[in-house]
Structures are given as C-alpha cells and as structure tokens.
Amino acid sequence: VILDLLRAEDLEAALTLSTAEGWNQTAADWRRILRLGPAGCFAARDGGRLVGTVTTTTYGTELAWIGMMIVHPELRGRGIGATLMGKALDHLQSSGIATVKLDATPAGRPLYESLGFVAETAMERWQGVPAGVAPPQGRPDDTPGAPFVLDRSAYGVDRTSLLELLLADTAVDPMVNASGSAPPTGFALARRGRLATYIGPIVATNPSTARQLLVEALTTFAGEEVCLDLHQGSHLSGETLATHGLSKRRVLTRMSHGPRTDSAISRAICASAGPEFG
Ligand SMILES: CC(C)(COP(=O)(O)OP(=O)(O)OC[C@H]1O[C@@H](n2cnc3c(N)ncnc32)[C@H](O)[C@@H]1OP(=O)(O)O)[C@@H](O)C(=O)NCCC(=O)NCCS
C-alpha cells in the first residue's frame, strides 16, 4: 500500500468508501474538501485501488482540521490508518500549523489517543424528520460580511474560505439573526447530504438566538430528513432538538493535538460545520 495525494479523479472511489461507512457526505462535499486543501488530502492505494483517505483543512496557521479518515474494511488493523494520520500530521507540521483538531468516531478514537490527541468536548449527532412548528423568524442575509466577523470571534480562527464555499454551494438561504443595524447574534447554514440535509454550522452568541435559528432551520426543512452535530454544552440544548422530533444517534469526541486553544469549542459554536471541518 502506498500513500500519495488524493486527487479529483479519486473522489468517486472516496465517496464509495464514505458511503460504505453510512456517512452523509456527497460528491459535492468531497469536492469541497479537496478544493479547500488540495495539498493536504491523502490517499492510500493498493495497486490502482483507493483503500484509504484522510483530509486536512487549515484555518490560518493556528488551527487545522482532520477529517474523512477511512480505511477499507478489509485492510483495517494493518497500520494504514496510523500511516495516513502520520502523513497528515507531518504535512500540517511542515505547514507551520500549531494545533490540530478532529471529531473522532469510537472506531478512530483509540488511534488518535495513541498519537497524543486529547478529548475536549462531545458532539452529538441528532437526526430525524422535523414537524413544521412555527413560521420562519429570521431574515435573509443582507449583511454578507457579518457572518464572517461573528464566526471569527465565536470560533476563534478565521474560517472565511470554508464559509465562502458553503455559502456558494448552499441549497438553502443562509439564516442570519439580526435586527435593524445591530450586528448579527447568530447564523446558520445548511446543505444537502446523501441521506439527510445537514444543518450547520449554527453559531449563536446566546441561547435564545440559538433556539430561534434552529427552529427556523427545522421549519424550513419540515417533513424532510435532517441531521446536525450538536456541540454538547453550547447555547443549544438537545432538549430543543428532541422537542422538534429529532433523536440522538451517536456521539463524536472532539479531540485536540498540540498547544491547547479554545478555538472550535466556545459555547457559541452550537452545531458543527461537519465532522470533516469542525
Ligand atoms: C479508524 C480507522 C481509520 C483505523 O484504520 P486502521 O488502518 O485499521 O488503523 P491502524 O491499523 O493503523 O491502527 C492504528 C492503531 O489504532 C488501534 N486501533 C485501530 N482501530 C481500533 C479499534 N477499533 N479499537 C481499538 N484500537 C484500534 C490499533 O490497535 C493500532 O494500534 P497499534 O499500532 O498500537 O496496534 C478504521 O478503523 C476505519 O476506517 N474506521 C471506520 C471509519 C472511521 O470511523 N474513521 C474514523 C473517523 S474519526
């Protein structure tokens, strides 16, 4: 098995790997990940066959996110996952990135712990079909610069390049919470997934804005399958999600490697941009 860069022509096979895991990513998701980090996404190949992937997305030089860590089921337990992870970490170190984070599945967590990652918080996957509960309460985004400023202060690092791509690709109107000329107190995005529409990120500076954004999103998608990764301990509670017909499906562990920072774990980060992005 050899390791090299993941390329556009690998993405069909990469989607086959993530689909076999039951993951929600689409071909568009894979393209977006590769576009954000073409020099930091790696492939494991057995002959001509793609048998493993890992991706990295960098936010400035302070933080990078690792995602899409998959090894073909037939080839697990032979060190391919550890080698892919080493390749990703070497790449990030040589790019001068200080801290690396990821959202670990139970299958990935032992590997990451052995490499020095430590648990920081939990992300709960909630999924279901929301019933229509209330009319939309937010308003369309007429202050396009504002979500970036809000996100930067809430998340702790600059995610503009990711948010720009999510905004460009969004299948729904972004939801921004603001009144009059006041700066927004929250925003939410959503995109179509393979199995469910993925709501996220949801960023809000207080619980009532978080709830309002969530209700607006659930109303927008009433009757459709949706999912989101709720940040446990954030301004958004699981109770609100349960009330609207969603149920908790699994828990991912948000883990960190390198100098500790509060980026990606403030209470204002209510729902993830995706396990692959943080
Ligand atoms: C997680 C995954 C990528 C690991 O790939 P892999 O090639 O099997 O991993 P490796 O063989 O390199 O194992 C690395 C180390 O982790 C340990 N490990 C791997 N999977 C483990 C598990 N399920 N439970 C306990 N330890 C595990 C191995 O024992 C090994 O430690 P060692 O070198 O001290 O023996 C693979 O199991 C996978 O694709 N899982 C499904 C997708 C997924 O959940 N990915 C993680 C997303 S965060």
mmCIF file of C-alpha atoms and ligand atoms in Angstrom:
data_model
loop_
_atom_site.group_PDB
_atom_site.id
_atom_site.type_symbol
_atom_site.label_atom_id
_atom_site.label_comp_id
_atom_site.label_asym_id
_atom_site.label_seq_id
_atom_site.Cartn_x
_atom_site.Cartn_y
_atom_site.Cartn_z
ATOM 1 C CA VAL A 1 0.000 0.000 0.000
ATOM 2 C CA ILE A 2 1.421 3.382 -0.993
ATOM 3 C CA LEU A 3 0.451 6.868 0.149
ATOM 4 C CA ASP A 4 0.200 9.954 -2.034
ATOM 5 C CA LEU A 5 -2.040 12.947 -2.671
ATOM 6 C CA LEU A 6 -5.784 12.485 -3.062
ATOM 7 C CA ARG A 7 -6.816 13.799 -6.469
ATOM 8 C CA ALA A 8 -10.036 14.860 -8.161
ATOM 9 C CA GLU A 9 -10.120 11.587 -10.109
ATOM 10 C CA ASP A 10 -10.140 9.654 -6.779
ATOM 11 C CA LEU A 11 -13.307 11.253 -5.489
ATOM 12 C CA GLU A 12 -15.742 8.726 -6.904
ATOM 13 C CA ALA A 13 -13.873 5.941 -5.086
ATOM 14 C CA ALA A 14 -13.577 8.153 -1.988
ATOM 15 C CA LEU A 15 -17.351 8.604 -1.992
ATOM 16 C CA THR A 16 -17.736 4.824 -2.212
ATOM 17 C CA LEU A 17 -15.599 4.484 0.954
ATOM 18 C CA SER A 18 -17.582 7.089 2.939
ATOM 19 C CA THR A 19 -20.908 5.719 1.684
ATOM 20 C CA ALA A 20 -19.934 2.219 2.839
ATOM 21 C CA GLU A 21 -19.468 3.707 6.331
ATOM 22 C CA GLY A 22 -23.013 5.088 6.173
ATOM 23 C CA TRP A 23 -21.693 8.655 6.175
ATOM 24 C CA ASN A 24 -23.739 11.561 4.837
ATOM 25 C CA GLN A 25 -21.167 13.207 2.534
ATOM 26 C CA THR A 26 -21.972 13.674 -1.152
ATOM 27 C CA ALA A 27 -19.726 14.044 -4.196
ATOM 28 C CA ALA A 28 -20.065 17.830 -3.726
ATOM 29 C CA ASP A 29 -18.804 17.504 -0.135
ATOM 30 C CA TRP A 30 -15.721 15.579 -1.264
ATOM 31 C CA ARG A 31 -15.027 18.172 -3.990
ATOM 32 C CA ARG A 32 -15.330 20.991 -1.447
ATOM 33 C CA ILE A 33 -12.907 19.311 0.970
ATOM 34 C CA LEU A 34 -10.332 18.788 -1.790
ATOM 35 C CA ARG A 35 -10.751 22.333 -3.050
ATOM 36 C CA LEU A 36 -10.068 23.718 0.436
ATOM 37 C CA GLY A 37 -6.928 21.651 0.976
ATOM 38 C CA PRO A 38 -5.552 20.167 -2.266
ATOM 39 C CA ALA A 39 -2.044 19.749 -0.803
ATOM 40 C CA GLY A 40 -3.305 18.272 2.456
ATOM 41 C CA CYS A 41 -5.582 15.405 1.432
ATOM 42 C CA PHE A 42 -4.006 11.969 1.181
ATOM 43 C CA ALA A 43 -4.814 8.616 -0.389
ATOM 44 C CA ALA A 44 -3.728 5.079 0.436
ATOM 45 C CA ARG A 45 -3.570 2.894 -2.674
ATOM 46 C CA ASP A 46 -3.305 -0.851 -3.078
ATOM 47 C CA GLY A 47 -2.260 -1.278 -6.691
ATOM 48 C CA GLY A 48 -4.612 1.031 -8.538
ATOM 49 C CA ARG A 49 -7.344 0.832 -5.893
ATOM 50 C CA LEU A 50 -8.103 3.595 -3.396
ATOM 51 C CA VAL A 51 -8.180 1.921 0.029
ATOM 52 C CA GLY A 52 -7.844 4.820 2.437
ATOM 53 C CA THR A 53 -8.302 8.568 2.818
ATOM 54 C CA VAL A 54 -7.539 11.407 5.198
ATOM 55 C CA THR A 55 -8.183 15.105 4.633
ATOM 56 C CA THR A 56 -6.963 18.323 6.229
ATOM 57 C CA THR A 57 -8.431 21.825 6.181
ATOM 58 C CA THR A 58 -6.393 24.709 7.586
ATOM 59 C CA TYR A 59 -7.747 27.835 9.229
ATOM 60 C CA GLY A 60 -4.887 30.339 9.058
ATOM 61 C CA THR A 61 -1.752 28.964 10.717
ATOM 62 C CA GLU A 62 -3.353 28.496 14.115
ATOM 63 C CA LEU A 63 -5.640 25.536 13.511
ATOM 64 C CA ALA A 64 -6.161 22.659 11.122
ATOM 65 C CA TRP A 65 -8.965 20.103 10.983
ATOM 66 C CA ILE A 66 -8.504 16.451 10.059
ATOM 67 C CA GLY A 67 -11.374 14.531 8.533
ATOM 68 C CA MET A 68 -12.545 11.711 6.282
ATOM 69 C CA MET A 69 -10.208 9.192 7.913
ATOM 70 C CA ILE A 70 -11.293 5.909 6.376
ATOM 71 C CA VAL A 71 -9.522 2.623 5.687
ATOM 72 C CA HIS A 72 -11.235 -0.040 3.575
ATOM 73 C CA PRO A 73 -12.780 -2.616 5.983
ATOM 74 C CA GLU A 74 -10.752 -5.496 4.502
ATOM 75 C CA LEU A 75 -7.458 -3.743 5.226
ATOM 76 C CA ARG A 76 -8.006 -2.438 8.757
ATOM 77 C CA GLY A 77 -5.668 -3.244 11.628
ATOM 78 C CA ARG A 78 -2.538 -3.256 9.455
ATOM 79 C CA GLY A 79 -1.262 0.218 10.267
ATOM 80 C CA ILE A 80 -2.692 2.017 7.222
ATOM 81 C CA GLY A 81 -4.792 4.363 9.373
ATOM 82 C CA ALA A 82 -1.818 5.266 11.557
ATOM 83 C CA THR A 83 0.354 5.872 8.473
ATOM 84 C CA LEU A 84 -2.277 8.101 6.837
ATOM 85 C CA MET A 85 -2.619 10.061 10.068
ATOM 86 C CA GLY A 86 1.160 10.435 10.329
ATOM 87 C CA LYS A 87 1.235 11.792 6.775
ATOM 88 C CA ALA A 88 -1.479 14.339 7.581
ATOM 89 C CA LEU A 89 0.238 15.446 10.806
ATOM 90 C CA ASP A 90 3.648 15.744 9.074
ATOM 91 C CA HIS A 91 2.076 17.864 6.346
ATOM 92 C CA LEU A 92 0.430 20.167 8.892
ATOM 93 C CA GLN A 93 3.595 20.451 10.965
ATOM 94 C CA SER A 94 5.649 21.391 7.927
ATOM 95 C CA SER A 95 2.985 23.986 7.068
ATOM 96 C CA GLY A 96 3.587 25.576 10.477
ATOM 97 C CA ILE A 97 0.156 24.730 11.934
ATOM 98 C CA ALA A 98 0.135 24.831 15.722
ATOM 99 C CA THR A 99 -2.988 22.971 16.803
ATOM 100 C CA VAL A 100 -4.819 20.134 15.059
ATOM 101 C CA LYS A 101 -8.343 19.041 15.943
ATOM 102 C CA LEU A 102 -10.820 16.428 14.772
ATOM 103 C CA ASP A 103 -14.129 14.796 15.658
ATOM 104 C CA ALA A 104 -13.441 11.138 16.430
ATOM 105 C CA THR A 105 -15.770 8.218 15.965
ATOM 106 C CA PRO A 106 -15.460 5.439 18.556
ATOM 107 C CA ALA A 107 -13.503 3.459 15.903
ATOM 108 C CA GLY A 108 -10.999 6.280 15.406
ATOM 109 C CA ARG A 109 -10.541 7.451 18.985
ATOM 110 C CA PRO A 110 -8.025 4.775 20.172
ATOM 111 C CA LEU A 111 -5.788 5.528 17.200
ATOM 112 C CA TYR A 112 -5.888 9.274 17.862
ATOM 113 C CA GLU A 113 -5.214 8.812 21.567
ATOM 114 C CA SER A 114 -2.155 6.738 20.729
ATOM 115 C CA LEU A 115 -0.902 9.693 18.660
ATOM 116 C CA GLY A 116 -1.333 12.192 21.507
ATOM 117 C CA PHE A 117 -4.786 13.628 20.768
ATOM 118 C CA VAL A 118 -6.793 14.525 23.888
ATOM 119 C CA ALA A 119 -10.580 14.743 24.252
ATOM 120 C CA GLU A 120 -12.021 18.251 24.589
ATOM 121 C CA THR A 121 -15.779 18.013 24.246
ATOM 122 C CA ALA A 122 -18.556 15.931 22.704
ATOM 123 C CA MET A 123 -20.511 16.418 19.504
ATOM 124 C CA GLU A 124 -23.861 14.657 19.342
ATOM 125 C CA ARG A 125 -25.321 13.591 16.004
ATOM 126 C CA TRP A 126 -29.066 14.305 16.015
ATOM 127 C CA GLN A 127 -31.252 13.234 13.146
ATOM 128 C CA GLY A 128 -34.906 12.965 12.215
ATOM 129 C CA VAL A 129 -37.807 14.499 10.361
ATOM 130 C CA PRO A 130 -38.934 17.764 11.962
ATOM 131 C CA ALA A 131 -42.586 18.655 12.033
ATOM 132 C CA GLY A 132 -43.461 22.218 10.989
ATOM 133 C CA VAL A 133 -43.697 24.089 14.260
ATOM 134 C CA ALA A 134 -43.502 27.808 13.695
ATOM 135 C CA PRO A 135 -43.167 30.295 10.882
ATOM 136 C CA PRO A 136 -39.621 31.295 9.965
ATOM 137 C CA GLN A 137 -38.466 34.012 12.318
ATOM 138 C CA GLY A 138 -35.105 35.047 10.946
ATOM 139 C CA ARG A 139 -34.471 37.190 7.949
ATOM 140 C CA PRO A 140 -32.377 36.741 4.814
ATOM 141 C CA ASP A 141 -28.738 37.623 4.921
ATOM 142 C CA ASP A 142 -28.442 41.198 3.708
ATOM 143 C CA THR A 143 -25.177 41.779 5.554
ATOM 144 C CA PRO A 144 -22.910 39.239 3.880
ATOM 145 C CA GLY A 145 -19.740 40.342 5.649
ATOM 146 C CA ALA A 146 -21.231 39.977 9.085
ATOM 147 C CA PRO A 147 -21.320 36.170 9.465
ATOM 148 C CA PHE A 148 -17.570 36.091 8.868
ATOM 149 C CA VAL A 149 -16.878 38.587 11.649
ATOM 150 C CA LEU A 150 -19.235 36.817 14.041
ATOM 151 C CA ASP A 151 -17.813 33.422 13.145
ATOM 152 C CA ARG A 152 -14.227 34.606 13.643
ATOM 153 C CA SER A 153 -14.937 35.785 17.168
ATOM 154 C CA ALA A 154 -17.058 32.751 18.079
ATOM 155 C CA TYR A 155 -14.834 30.088 16.521
ATOM 156 C CA GLY A 156 -11.516 31.661 17.413
ATOM 157 C CA VAL A 157 -9.870 31.379 13.991
ATOM 158 C CA ASP A 158 -10.717 32.616 10.503
ATOM 159 C CA ARG A 159 -12.978 30.165 8.614
ATOM 160 C CA THR A 160 -13.813 32.593 5.797
ATOM 161 C CA SER A 161 -12.604 30.306 2.995
ATOM 162 C CA LEU A 162 -14.783 27.442 4.260
ATOM 163 C CA LEU A 163 -17.815 29.651 4.858
ATOM 164 C CA GLU A 164 -17.475 31.223 1.410
ATOM 165 C CA LEU A 165 -17.625 27.800 -0.206
ATOM 166 C CA LEU A 166 -20.553 26.705 1.958
ATOM 167 C CA LEU A 167 -22.403 29.915 1.111
ATOM 168 C CA ALA A 168 -21.675 29.490 -2.599
ATOM 169 C CA ASP A 169 -22.881 25.878 -2.578
ATOM 170 C CA THR A 170 -25.750 26.242 -0.157
ATOM 171 C CA ALA A 171 -29.015 24.625 -1.200
ATOM 172 C CA VAL A 172 -30.961 26.909 1.129
ATOM 173 C CA ASP A 173 -30.882 30.549 2.154
ATOM 174 C CA PRO A 174 -28.428 31.230 4.941
ATOM 175 C CA MET A 175 -30.173 32.207 8.144
ATOM 176 C CA VAL A 176 -28.741 35.239 9.874
ATOM 177 C CA ASN A 177 -30.166 36.612 13.064
ATOM 178 C CA ALA A 178 -30.001 40.399 13.252
ATOM 179 C CA SER A 179 -32.336 43.259 13.927
ATOM 180 C CA GLY A 180 -32.063 46.668 12.324
ATOM 181 C CA SER A 181 -28.483 47.810 12.064
ATOM 182 C CA ALA A 182 -27.345 45.759 15.055
ATOM 183 C CA PRO A 183 -24.631 43.208 14.304
ATOM 184 C CA PRO A 184 -25.934 39.640 13.920
ATOM 185 C CA THR A 185 -26.034 37.464 17.010
ATOM 186 C CA GLY A 186 -26.058 34.228 15.077
ATOM 187 C CA PHE A 187 -26.192 32.461 11.742
ATOM 188 C CA ALA A 188 -26.978 29.011 10.389
ATOM 189 C CA LEU A 189 -26.215 27.299 7.096
ATOM 190 C CA ALA A 190 -27.437 24.032 5.613
ATOM 191 C CA ARG A 191 -26.554 21.840 2.680
ATOM 192 C CA ARG A 192 -27.984 18.758 1.041
ATOM 193 C CA GLY A 193 -26.468 15.488 2.207
ATOM 194 C CA ARG A 194 -26.564 11.945 0.846
ATOM 195 C CA LEU A 195 -29.034 10.755 3.493
ATOM 196 C CA ALA A 196 -30.208 13.951 5.179
ATOM 197 C CA THR A 197 -29.919 17.710 4.837
ATOM 198 C CA TYR A 198 -27.030 18.762 7.058
ATOM 199 C CA ILE A 199 -27.797 21.771 9.236
ATOM 200 C CA GLY A 200 -24.595 23.527 10.257
ATOM 201 C CA PRO A 201 -22.724 25.418 11.247
ATOM 202 C CA ILE A 202 -25.035 27.053 13.761
ATOM 203 C CA VAL A 203 -23.230 29.865 15.550
ATOM 204 C CA ALA A 204 -25.058 31.972 18.160
ATOM 205 C CA THR A 205 -23.931 34.257 20.940
ATOM 206 C CA ASN A 206 -26.844 33.421 23.260
ATOM 207 C CA PRO A 207 -29.356 30.585 23.874
ATOM 208 C CA SER A 208 -32.406 32.399 22.526
ATOM 209 C CA THR A 209 -30.759 33.174 19.183
ATOM 210 C CA ALA A 210 -29.531 29.570 19.005
ATOM 211 C CA ARG A 211 -33.072 28.276 19.557
ATOM 212 C CA GLN A 212 -34.542 30.736 17.063
ATOM 213 C CA LEU A 213 -32.064 29.733 14.344
ATOM 214 C CA LEU A 214 -32.707 26.078 14.992
ATOM 215 C CA VAL A 215 -36.484 26.457 14.823
ATOM 216 C CA GLU A 216 -36.152 28.433 11.615
ATOM 217 C CA ALA A 217 -33.990 25.716 10.085
ATOM 218 C CA LEU A 218 -36.309 22.913 11.239
ATOM 219 C CA THR A 219 -39.308 24.771 9.872
ATOM 220 C CA THR A 220 -37.546 25.260 6.548
ATOM 221 C CA PHE A 221 -36.992 21.501 6.338
ATOM 222 C CA ALA A 222 -40.260 20.316 7.902
ATOM 223 C CA GLY A 223 -41.107 16.836 6.635
ATOM 224 C CA GLU A 224 -37.561 16.169 5.358
ATOM 225 C CA GLU A 225 -34.782 14.118 6.940
ATOM 226 C CA VAL A 226 -32.233 16.431 8.586
ATOM 227 C CA CYS A 227 -29.208 15.944 10.797
ATOM 228 C CA LEU A 228 -26.759 18.080 12.733
ATOM 229 C CA ASP A 229 -23.813 17.698 15.081
ATOM 230 C CA LEU A 230 -24.747 19.412 18.326
ATOM 231 C CA HIS A 231 -21.944 20.760 20.496
ATOM 232 C CA GLN A 232 -22.669 19.479 23.996
ATOM 233 C CA GLY A 233 -22.524 22.341 26.491
ATOM 234 C CA SER A 234 -23.144 25.022 23.850
ATOM 235 C CA HIS A 235 -26.009 27.527 23.804
ATOM 236 C CA LEU A 236 -28.198 24.930 22.050
ATOM 237 C CA SER A 237 -29.667 22.062 24.048
ATOM 238 C CA GLY A 238 -30.583 18.564 22.947
ATOM 239 C CA GLU A 239 -33.970 19.083 24.593
ATOM 240 C CA THR A 240 -34.885 21.609 21.909
ATOM 241 C CA LEU A 241 -33.967 19.089 19.224
ATOM 242 C CA ALA A 242 -35.943 16.280 20.882
ATOM 243 C CA THR A 243 -38.979 18.550 21.197
ATOM 244 C CA HIS A 244 -38.923 19.024 17.443
ATOM 245 C CA GLY A 245 -38.778 15.332 16.590
ATOM 246 C CA LEU A 246 -35.038 14.645 16.271
ATOM 247 C CA SER A 247 -33.228 11.906 18.164
ATOM 248 C CA LYS A 248 -29.620 11.400 19.210
ATOM 249 C CA ARG A 249 -27.884 8.825 17.008
ATOM 250 C CA ARG A 250 -24.206 8.825 18.052
ATOM 251 C CA VAL A 251 -21.558 10.842 19.847
ATOM 252 C CA LEU A 252 -18.280 12.027 18.348
ATOM 253 C CA THR A 253 -15.390 13.160 20.541
ATOM 254 C CA ARG A 254 -13.833 16.497 19.631
ATOM 255 C CA MET A 255 -10.093 15.988 20.140
ATOM 256 C CA SER A 256 -7.049 18.230 20.045
ATOM 257 C CA HIS A 257 -3.336 17.749 19.283
ATOM 258 C CA GLY A 258 -0.639 20.315 20.047
ATOM 259 C CA PRO A 259 -0.960 23.557 22.020
ATOM 260 C CA ARG A 260 -4.361 23.798 23.711
ATOM 261 C CA THR A 261 -6.654 26.518 22.339
ATOM 262 C CA ASP A 262 -10.311 27.369 22.839
ATOM 263 C CA SER A 263 -10.940 27.525 19.104
ATOM 264 C CA ALA A 264 -13.927 25.458 17.935
ATOM 265 C CA ILE A 265 -15.179 24.774 21.472
ATOM 266 C CA SER A 266 -16.792 28.010 22.697
ATOM 267 C CA ARG A 267 -20.447 27.900 23.784
ATOM 268 C CA ALA A 268 -21.322 29.951 20.695
ATOM 269 C CA ILE A 269 -20.388 27.017 18.446
ATOM 270 C CA CYS A 270 -23.785 25.306 18.667
ATOM 271 C CA ALA A 271 -23.536 22.951 15.693
ATOM 272 C CA SER A 272 -20.564 21.829 13.660
ATOM 273 C CA ALA A 273 -19.824 22.748 10.051
ATOM 274 C CA GLY A 274 -19.389 18.984 9.618
ATOM 275 C CA PRO A 275 -17.178 16.320 11.188
ATOM 276 C CA GLU A 276 -14.736 16.941 8.332
ATOM 277 C CA PHE A 277 -14.474 20.681 9.070
ATOM 278 C CA GLY A 278 -15.171 21.195 12.774
HETATM 279 C C1 LIG B 1 -10.321 4.290 12.305
HETATM 280 C C2 LIG B 1 -9.662 3.602 11.124
HETATM 281 C C3 LIG B 1 -9.349 4.633 10.048
HETATM 282 C C4 LIG B 1 -8.349 2.976 11.620
HETATM 283 O O1 LIG B 1 -7.664 2.464 10.477
HETATM 284 P P1 LIG B 1 -6.690 1.188 10.603
HETATM 285 O O2 LIG B 1 -5.904 1.105 9.353
HETATM 286 O O3 LIG B 1 -7.457 -0.008 10.992
HETATM 287 O O4 LIG B 1 -5.787 1.640 11.835
HETATM 288 P P2 LIG B 1 -4.374 1.042 12.169
HETATM 289 O O5 LIG B 1 -4.266 -0.369 11.714
HETATM 290 O O6 LIG B 1 -3.324 1.973 11.685
HETATM 291 O O7 LIG B 1 -4.412 1.080 13.744
HETATM 292 C C5 LIG B 1 -3.763 2.112 14.424
HETATM 293 C C6 LIG B 1 -3.774 1.846 15.910
HETATM 294 O O8 LIG B 1 -5.074 2.068 16.428
HETATM 295 C C7 LIG B 1 -5.543 0.898 17.052
HETATM 296 N N1 LIG B 1 -6.901 0.707 16.647
HETATM 297 C C8 LIG B 1 -7.404 0.889 15.411
HETATM 298 N N2 LIG B 1 -8.728 0.655 15.409
HETATM 299 C C9 LIG B 1 -9.038 0.320 16.685
HETATM 300 C C10 LIG B 1 -10.227 -0.029 17.337
HETATM 301 N N3 LIG B 1 -11.411 -0.111 16.672
HETATM 302 N N4 LIG B 1 -10.197 -0.299 18.655
HETATM 303 C C11 LIG B 1 -9.033 -0.247 19.335
HETATM 304 N N5 LIG B 1 -7.870 0.095 18.760
HETATM 305 C C12 LIG B 1 -7.879 0.376 17.457
HETATM 306 C C13 LIG B 1 -4.719 -0.236 16.525
HETATM 307 O O9 LIG B 1 -4.606 -1.227 17.520
HETATM 308 C C14 LIG B 1 -3.421 0.425 16.246
HETATM 309 O O10 LIG B 1 -2.669 0.492 17.403
HETATM 310 P P3 LIG B 1 -1.256 -0.308 17.449
HETATM 311 O O11 LIG B 1 -0.474 0.201 16.295
HETATM 312 O O12 LIG B 1 -0.715 0.051 18.771
HETATM 313 O O13 LIG B 1 -1.663 -1.728 17.305
HETATM 314 C C15 LIG B 1 -10.566 2.474 10.561
HETATM 315 O O14 LIG B 1 -10.956 1.647 11.613
HETATM 316 C C16 LIG B 1 -11.806 2.974 9.854
HETATM 317 O O15 LIG B 1 -11.791 3.319 8.669
HETATM 318 N N6 LIG B 1 -12.946 3.013 10.584
HETATM 319 C C17 LIG B 1 -14.245 3.437 10.013
HETATM 320 C C18 LIG B 1 -14.277 4.910 9.711
HETATM 321 C C19 LIG B 1 -13.995 5.731 10.938
HETATM 322 O O16 LIG B 1 -14.687 5.633 11.957
HETATM 323 N N7 LIG B 1 -12.972 6.568 10.837
HETATM 324 C C20 LIG B 1 -12.565 7.438 11.914
HETATM 325 C C21 LIG B 1 -13.208 8.767 11.739
HETATM 326 S S1 LIG B 1 -12.770 9.872 13.056
#
